Short mmCIF file of C-alpha atoms in Angstrom, two decimals:
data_model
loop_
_atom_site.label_atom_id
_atom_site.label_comp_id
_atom_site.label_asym_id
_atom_site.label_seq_id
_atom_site.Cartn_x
_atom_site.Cartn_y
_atom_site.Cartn_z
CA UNK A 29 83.69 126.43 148.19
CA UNK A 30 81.78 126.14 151.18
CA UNK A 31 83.25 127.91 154.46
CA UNK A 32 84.54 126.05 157.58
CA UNK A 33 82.73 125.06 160.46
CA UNK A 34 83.43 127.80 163.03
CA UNK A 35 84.72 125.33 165.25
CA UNK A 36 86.80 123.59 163.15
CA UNK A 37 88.34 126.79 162.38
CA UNK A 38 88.76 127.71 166.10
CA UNK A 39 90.45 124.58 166.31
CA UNK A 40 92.72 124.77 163.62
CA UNK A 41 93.63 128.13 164.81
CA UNK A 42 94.28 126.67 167.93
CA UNK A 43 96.51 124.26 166.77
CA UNK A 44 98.68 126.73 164.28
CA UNK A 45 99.00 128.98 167.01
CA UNK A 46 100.36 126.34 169.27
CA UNK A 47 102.68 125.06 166.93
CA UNK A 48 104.12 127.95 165.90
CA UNK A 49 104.53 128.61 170.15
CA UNK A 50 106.55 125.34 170.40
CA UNK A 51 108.36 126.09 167.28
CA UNK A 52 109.66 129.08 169.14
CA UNK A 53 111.31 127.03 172.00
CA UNK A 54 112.67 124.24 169.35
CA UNK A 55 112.69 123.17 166.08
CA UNK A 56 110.05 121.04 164.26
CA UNK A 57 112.05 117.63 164.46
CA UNK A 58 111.88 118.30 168.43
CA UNK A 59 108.17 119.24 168.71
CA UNK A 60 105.82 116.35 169.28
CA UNK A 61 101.57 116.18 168.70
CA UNK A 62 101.39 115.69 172.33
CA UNK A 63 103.08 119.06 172.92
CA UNK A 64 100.65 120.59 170.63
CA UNK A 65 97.38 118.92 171.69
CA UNK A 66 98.50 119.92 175.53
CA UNK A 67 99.42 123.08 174.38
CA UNK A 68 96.40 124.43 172.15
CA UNK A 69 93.53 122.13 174.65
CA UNK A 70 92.53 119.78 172.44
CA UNK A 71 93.07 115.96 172.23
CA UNK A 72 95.49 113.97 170.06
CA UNK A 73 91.83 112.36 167.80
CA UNK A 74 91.25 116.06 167.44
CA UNK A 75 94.50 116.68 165.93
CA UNK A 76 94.77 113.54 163.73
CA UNK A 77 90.85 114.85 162.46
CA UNK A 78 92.41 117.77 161.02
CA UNK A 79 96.05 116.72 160.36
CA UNK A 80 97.50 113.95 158.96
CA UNK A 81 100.74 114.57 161.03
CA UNK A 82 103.04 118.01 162.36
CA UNK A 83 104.03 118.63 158.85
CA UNK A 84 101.11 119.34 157.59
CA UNK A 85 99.98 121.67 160.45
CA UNK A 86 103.29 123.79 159.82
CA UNK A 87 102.27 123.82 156.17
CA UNK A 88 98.83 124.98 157.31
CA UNK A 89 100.61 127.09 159.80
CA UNK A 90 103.14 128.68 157.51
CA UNK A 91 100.19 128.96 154.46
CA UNK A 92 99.62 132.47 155.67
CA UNK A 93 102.99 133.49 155.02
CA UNK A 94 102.34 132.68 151.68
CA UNK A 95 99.61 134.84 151.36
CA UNK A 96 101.48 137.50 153.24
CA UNK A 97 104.55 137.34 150.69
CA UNK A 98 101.62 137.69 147.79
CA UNK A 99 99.90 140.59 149.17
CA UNK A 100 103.27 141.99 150.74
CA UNK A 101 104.91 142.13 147.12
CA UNK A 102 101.48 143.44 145.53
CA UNK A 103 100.47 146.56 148.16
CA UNK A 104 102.01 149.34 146.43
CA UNK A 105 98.65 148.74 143.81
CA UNK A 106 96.35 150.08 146.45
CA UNK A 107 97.83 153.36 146.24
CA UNK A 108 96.36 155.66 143.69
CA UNK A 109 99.78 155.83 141.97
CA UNK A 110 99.35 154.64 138.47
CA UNK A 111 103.07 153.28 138.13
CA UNK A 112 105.18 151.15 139.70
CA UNK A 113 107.41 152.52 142.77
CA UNK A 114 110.27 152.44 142.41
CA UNK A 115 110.82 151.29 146.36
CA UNK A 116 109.34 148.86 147.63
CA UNK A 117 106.08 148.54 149.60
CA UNK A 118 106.54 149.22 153.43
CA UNK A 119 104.87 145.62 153.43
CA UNK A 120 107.37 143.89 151.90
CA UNK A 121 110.29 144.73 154.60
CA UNK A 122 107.40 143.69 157.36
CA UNK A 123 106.69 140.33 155.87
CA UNK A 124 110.82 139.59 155.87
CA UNK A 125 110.59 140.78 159.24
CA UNK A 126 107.88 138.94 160.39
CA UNK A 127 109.05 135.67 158.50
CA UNK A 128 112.33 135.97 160.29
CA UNK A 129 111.03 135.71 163.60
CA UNK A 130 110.02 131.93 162.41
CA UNK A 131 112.94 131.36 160.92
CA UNK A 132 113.26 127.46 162.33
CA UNK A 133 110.40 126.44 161.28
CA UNK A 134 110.11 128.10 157.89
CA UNK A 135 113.66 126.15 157.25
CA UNK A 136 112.03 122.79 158.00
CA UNK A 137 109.23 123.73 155.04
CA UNK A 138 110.99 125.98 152.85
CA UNK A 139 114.44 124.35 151.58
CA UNK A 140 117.48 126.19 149.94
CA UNK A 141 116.30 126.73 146.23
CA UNK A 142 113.08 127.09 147.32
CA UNK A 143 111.86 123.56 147.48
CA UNK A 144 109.93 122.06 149.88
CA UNK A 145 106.27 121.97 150.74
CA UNK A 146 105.81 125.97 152.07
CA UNK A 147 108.48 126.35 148.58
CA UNK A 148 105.46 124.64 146.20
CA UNK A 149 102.69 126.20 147.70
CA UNK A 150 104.45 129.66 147.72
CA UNK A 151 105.67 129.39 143.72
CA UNK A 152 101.92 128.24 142.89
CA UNK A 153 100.50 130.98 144.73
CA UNK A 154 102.54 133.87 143.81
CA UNK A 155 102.84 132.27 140.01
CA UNK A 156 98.54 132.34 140.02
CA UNK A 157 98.82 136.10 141.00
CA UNK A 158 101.19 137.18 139.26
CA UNK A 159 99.99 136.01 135.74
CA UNK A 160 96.46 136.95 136.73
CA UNK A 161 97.75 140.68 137.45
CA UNK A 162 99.53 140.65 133.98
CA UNK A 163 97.23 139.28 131.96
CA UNK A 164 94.03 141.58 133.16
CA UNK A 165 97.20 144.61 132.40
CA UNK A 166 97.32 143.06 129.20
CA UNK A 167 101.00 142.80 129.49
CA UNK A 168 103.04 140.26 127.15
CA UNK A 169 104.28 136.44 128.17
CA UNK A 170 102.20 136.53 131.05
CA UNK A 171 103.36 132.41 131.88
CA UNK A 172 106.63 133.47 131.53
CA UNK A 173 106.89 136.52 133.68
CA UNK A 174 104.63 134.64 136.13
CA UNK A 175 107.41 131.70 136.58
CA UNK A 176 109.80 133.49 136.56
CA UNK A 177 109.03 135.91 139.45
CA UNK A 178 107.24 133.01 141.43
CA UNK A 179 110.59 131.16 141.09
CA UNK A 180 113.30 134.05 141.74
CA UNK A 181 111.06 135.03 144.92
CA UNK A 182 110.61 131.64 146.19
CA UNK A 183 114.39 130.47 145.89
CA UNK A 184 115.39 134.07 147.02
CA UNK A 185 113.32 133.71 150.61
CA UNK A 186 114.71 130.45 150.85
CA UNK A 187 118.26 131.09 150.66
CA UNK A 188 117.88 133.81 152.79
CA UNK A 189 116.29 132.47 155.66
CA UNK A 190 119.01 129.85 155.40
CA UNK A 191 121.43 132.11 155.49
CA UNK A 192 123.15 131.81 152.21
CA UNK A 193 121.98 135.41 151.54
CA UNK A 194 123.11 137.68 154.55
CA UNK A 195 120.69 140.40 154.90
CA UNK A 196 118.99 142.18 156.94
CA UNK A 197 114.99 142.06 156.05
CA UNK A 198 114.97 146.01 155.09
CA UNK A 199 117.96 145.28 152.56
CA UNK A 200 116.92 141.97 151.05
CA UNK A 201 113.10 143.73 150.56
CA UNK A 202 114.97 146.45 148.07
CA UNK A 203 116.99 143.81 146.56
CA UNK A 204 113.93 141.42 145.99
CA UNK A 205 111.74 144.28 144.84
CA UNK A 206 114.42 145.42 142.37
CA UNK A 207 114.71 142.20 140.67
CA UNK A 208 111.44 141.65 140.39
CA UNK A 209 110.77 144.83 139.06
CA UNK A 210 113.50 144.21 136.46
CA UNK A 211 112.14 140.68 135.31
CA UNK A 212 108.45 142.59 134.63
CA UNK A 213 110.43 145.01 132.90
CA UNK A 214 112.49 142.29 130.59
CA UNK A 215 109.05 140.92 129.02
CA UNK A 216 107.43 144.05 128.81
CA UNK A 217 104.36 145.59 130.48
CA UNK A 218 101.15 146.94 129.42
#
């Protein structure tokens, strides 16, 4: 895939980073393209080059959470620890932390159950990696253990951020991890 124009990145950038400043002062429903154009410096035909409307810039916004919860759930591998921990990665409590302080806007995208178009793009992502991970491990029912995980992680975030889960981000990170952890462990590992 080729890479982005430099300033078509710098302008998508721009206009993440000022939706995700609006977001802070009011939900999505409440934000409007002319508060984001005003706010990032660039004009409404700009905006409507890149985006079809705000809900796909919060997707594109809130995509790097999804790569965040990916690499956040698969950081203990850098160590040189051959095995598993069995706490989790100081990353994971950060990303619940971090996603927390966008907790609006994350609700708008991410609905209870995990549905929703920051729900989709999370299961696909974390599915992709997860089966990837197992099958170069060589460990058994790779599809399976892949949905599954993608799917309990996904509808887990979900609820919690919309408060049918009450924890705080350190908690729900050892909670999360342990399940997951015991899913791998149900289909077997390498």
């Amino acid at each position: 895939m080729p890479a982005e124009d430099p300033r078509t990145a710098r302008t998508k950038t721009r206009l993440r980073n000022a939706l995700l400043a609006e977001c802070t002062d009011r939900p999505l429903e409440k934000v409007s393209v002319s508060a984001v154009t005003t706010r990032a410096g660039v004009g409404r035909a700009t905006f409507y080059l890149h985006y079809d409307d705000l809900r796909a810039l919060a997707t594109d916004a809130c995509a790097e959470v999804v790569r965040n919860a990916v690499d956040a759930l698969h950081a203990w591998q850098g160590g040189a620890a051959p095995r598993v921990p069995a706490d989790p990665p100081a990353a994971l409590a950060e990303f619940f932390t971090e996603v927390a302080g966008h907790r609006e806007l994350h609700r708008t995208l991410l609905r209870p159950g995990g549905s929703g178009p920051l729900g989709e793009l999370l299961h696909h992502e974390l599915r992709e990696r997860s089966r990837s991970e197992r099958e170069r491990a060589g460990a058994p029912h790779a599809d399976l253990a892949a949905s599954a995980v993608a799917a309990a992680f996904t509808g887990v975030l979900a609820d919690w951020l919309h408060g049918l889960i009450d924890e705080e981000p350190d908690a729900i990170a050892r909670r999360v991890w342990s399940l997951l952890l015991a899913m791998h462990r149900a289909w077997g590992t390498a």
